[in-house]
Coordinates of C-alpha atoms in Angstrom, one line a residue:
N1 CA -8.1 -96.1 -45.8
A2 CA -6.6 -94.0 -43.0
A3 CA -8.8 -91.1 -44.1
D4 CA -12.1 -93.0 -43.4
T5 CA -12.0 -95.9 -41.1
R6 CA -15.6 -96.8 -42.0
L7 CA -14.5 -98.1 -45.3
P8 CA -13.3 -101.6 -45.8
P9 CA -9.6 -102.0 -46.5
L10 CA -8.2 -101.4 -49.9
Y11 CA -5.8 -104.2 -50.7
M12 CA -2.9 -103.3 -53.0
P13 CA 0.6 -104.8 -53.2
R14 CA 3.2 -102.5 -51.7
A15 CA 5.2 -102.7 -54.9
V16 CA 2.3 -101.3 -56.9
W17 CA 1.7 -98.5 -54.4
Q18 CA 5.3 -97.5 -54.7
C19 CA 5.0 -97.3 -58.5
V20 CA 1.9 -95.2 -58.8
S21 CA 1.8 -91.5 -59.0
A22 CA -0.1 -89.1 -56.7
V23 CA -2.8 -88.7 -59.4
Q24 CA -3.2 -92.5 -59.7
R25 CA -3.3 -92.9 -55.9
A26 CA -6.0 -90.2 -55.7
A27 CA -8.0 -91.9 -58.5
I28 CA -7.7 -95.3 -56.8
G29 CA -8.9 -93.9 -53.5
F30 CA -11.8 -92.0 -55.1
A31 CA -12.9 -95.1 -57.1
H32 CA -12.6 -97.3 -53.9
R33 CA -14.7 -94.9 -51.9
R34 CA -17.4 -94.8 -54.6
A35 CA -17.3 -98.6 -55.0
C36 CA -17.8 -99.0 -51.2
S37 CA -20.7 -96.7 -51.2
R38 CA -22.1 -98.5 -54.3
S39 CA -22.5 -95.2 -56.0
G40 CA -20.4 -95.8 -59.1
A41 CA -17.7 -93.8 -60.7
I42 CA -16.4 -92.9 -64.1
A43 CA -12.7 -92.8 -64.7
A44 CA -12.3 -89.8 -67.0
M45 CA -8.6 -89.5 -67.0
G46 CA -6.4 -88.7 -70.0
M47 CA -4.8 -91.5 -72.0
G48 CA -2.0 -93.2 -70.2
L49 CA -2.8 -91.9 -66.8
G50 CA -3.9 -95.2 -65.3
K51 CA -7.6 -96.0 -65.8
S52 CA -6.7 -99.7 -66.4
L53 CA -4.6 -99.7 -63.3
V54 CA -7.4 -98.2 -61.2
A55 CA -9.8 -101.0 -62.5
L56 CA -7.2 -103.7 -61.8
V57 CA -6.5 -102.5 -58.3
L58 CA -10.2 -102.4 -57.5
A59 CA -10.6 -105.9 -58.9
F60 CA -7.6 -107.2 -57.0
S61 CA -8.8 -105.6 -53.7
S62 CA -12.3 -107.0 -54.2
L63 CA -11.0 -110.5 -54.7
Q64 CA -8.6 -110.2 -51.7
A65 CA -11.6 -109.3 -49.6
D66 CA -13.7 -112.1 -51.0
P67 CA -11.7 -114.8 -52.8
R68 CA -14.9 -116.6 -53.8
G69 CA -16.1 -113.5 -55.7
D70 CA -15.7 -112.6 -59.3
V71 CA -15.0 -109.5 -61.4
L72 CA -16.1 -108.8 -64.9
I73 CA -14.4 -106.2 -67.0
L74 CA -16.1 -105.3 -70.3
T75 CA -14.0 -103.6 -72.9
P76 CA -14.0 -102.9 -76.6
K77 CA -12.2 -105.7 -78.6
S78 CA -9.8 -103.1 -79.9
V79 CA -8.1 -102.7 -76.5
L80 CA -7.9 -106.3 -75.4
G81 CA -4.1 -106.3 -76.3
H82 CA -3.7 -103.3 -74.0
W83 CA -5.4 -105.1 -71.1
R84 CA -3.2 -108.2 -71.6
R85 CA -0.1 -106.0 -71.5
E86 CA -1.4 -104.2 -68.3
L87 CA -2.0 -107.6 -66.6
R88 CA 1.5 -108.7 -67.5
K89 CA 3.1 -105.4 -66.4
W90 CA 1.4 -105.3 -63.0
H91 CA 1.7 -109.0 -62.4
A92 CA 5.4 -108.4 -62.0
H93 CA 4.6 -106.0 -59.1
G94 CA 2.3 -108.5 -57.3
L95 CA -1.0 -107.5 -58.8
T96 CA -1.9 -111.1 -59.6
F97 CA -5.2 -112.9 -60.3
A98 CA -5.7 -116.6 -59.9
R99 CA -7.6 -116.8 -63.1
T100 CA -8.4 -114.6 -66.0
S101 CA -10.2 -115.3 -69.2
V102 CA -10.8 -113.2 -72.3
F103 CA -13.9 -113.7 -74.3
D104 CA -14.6 -112.1 -77.7
D105 CA -17.6 -112.2 -79.9
S106 CA -16.9 -115.6 -81.3
S107 CA -19.8 -118.1 -81.1
R108 CA -17.9 -120.6 -79.0
N109 CA -17.0 -118.0 -76.4
A110 CA -20.6 -116.9 -76.3
E111 CA -21.6 -120.5 -75.5
I112 CA -19.0 -120.7 -72.7
V113 CA -20.3 -117.5 -71.1
Q114 CA -23.9 -118.7 -71.5
E115 CA -23.1 -122.0 -69.8
H116 CA -21.3 -120.2 -67.0
L117 CA -24.2 -117.9 -66.4
E118 CA -26.7 -120.7 -66.4
H119 CA -24.6 -122.7 -63.9
R120 CA -24.5 -119.7 -61.6
R121 CA -28.3 -119.3 -61.9
V122 CA -29.0 -122.9 -61.2
T123 CA -26.6 -123.4 -58.4
G124 CA -26.5 -120.0 -56.9
G125 CA -22.8 -120.5 -57.0
R126 CA -20.1 -118.0 -57.5
G127 CA -17.4 -118.4 -60.1
A128 CA -15.0 -116.5 -62.2
L129 CA -15.1 -115.9 -65.9

């Protein structure tokens, strides 16, 4: 965040930074600035240009800043395999997550999510899905 010292730090493993293109770096920086200002962003990049990576870097950075936090990524079921491959690919470069879970529309998974949300509501606790 050398460009704007008012922003909180963006945490990204050096090995990831060395692998990403200039376009991906710009997209990560843009998304981080928007997230910090709580103004949202849409990653409208072409296929294969790094939208998943942008999301994973923001999730990683958020969890580095607040390890008690959690991140929820919603995606169509048809691309769950892609997300699993991206997690494995970037894990090798240090973009690691202590816990990840994938839920689909099965009734058992819906029960687990509901139990988790109820626990958070009752305890005011934070937890990861």
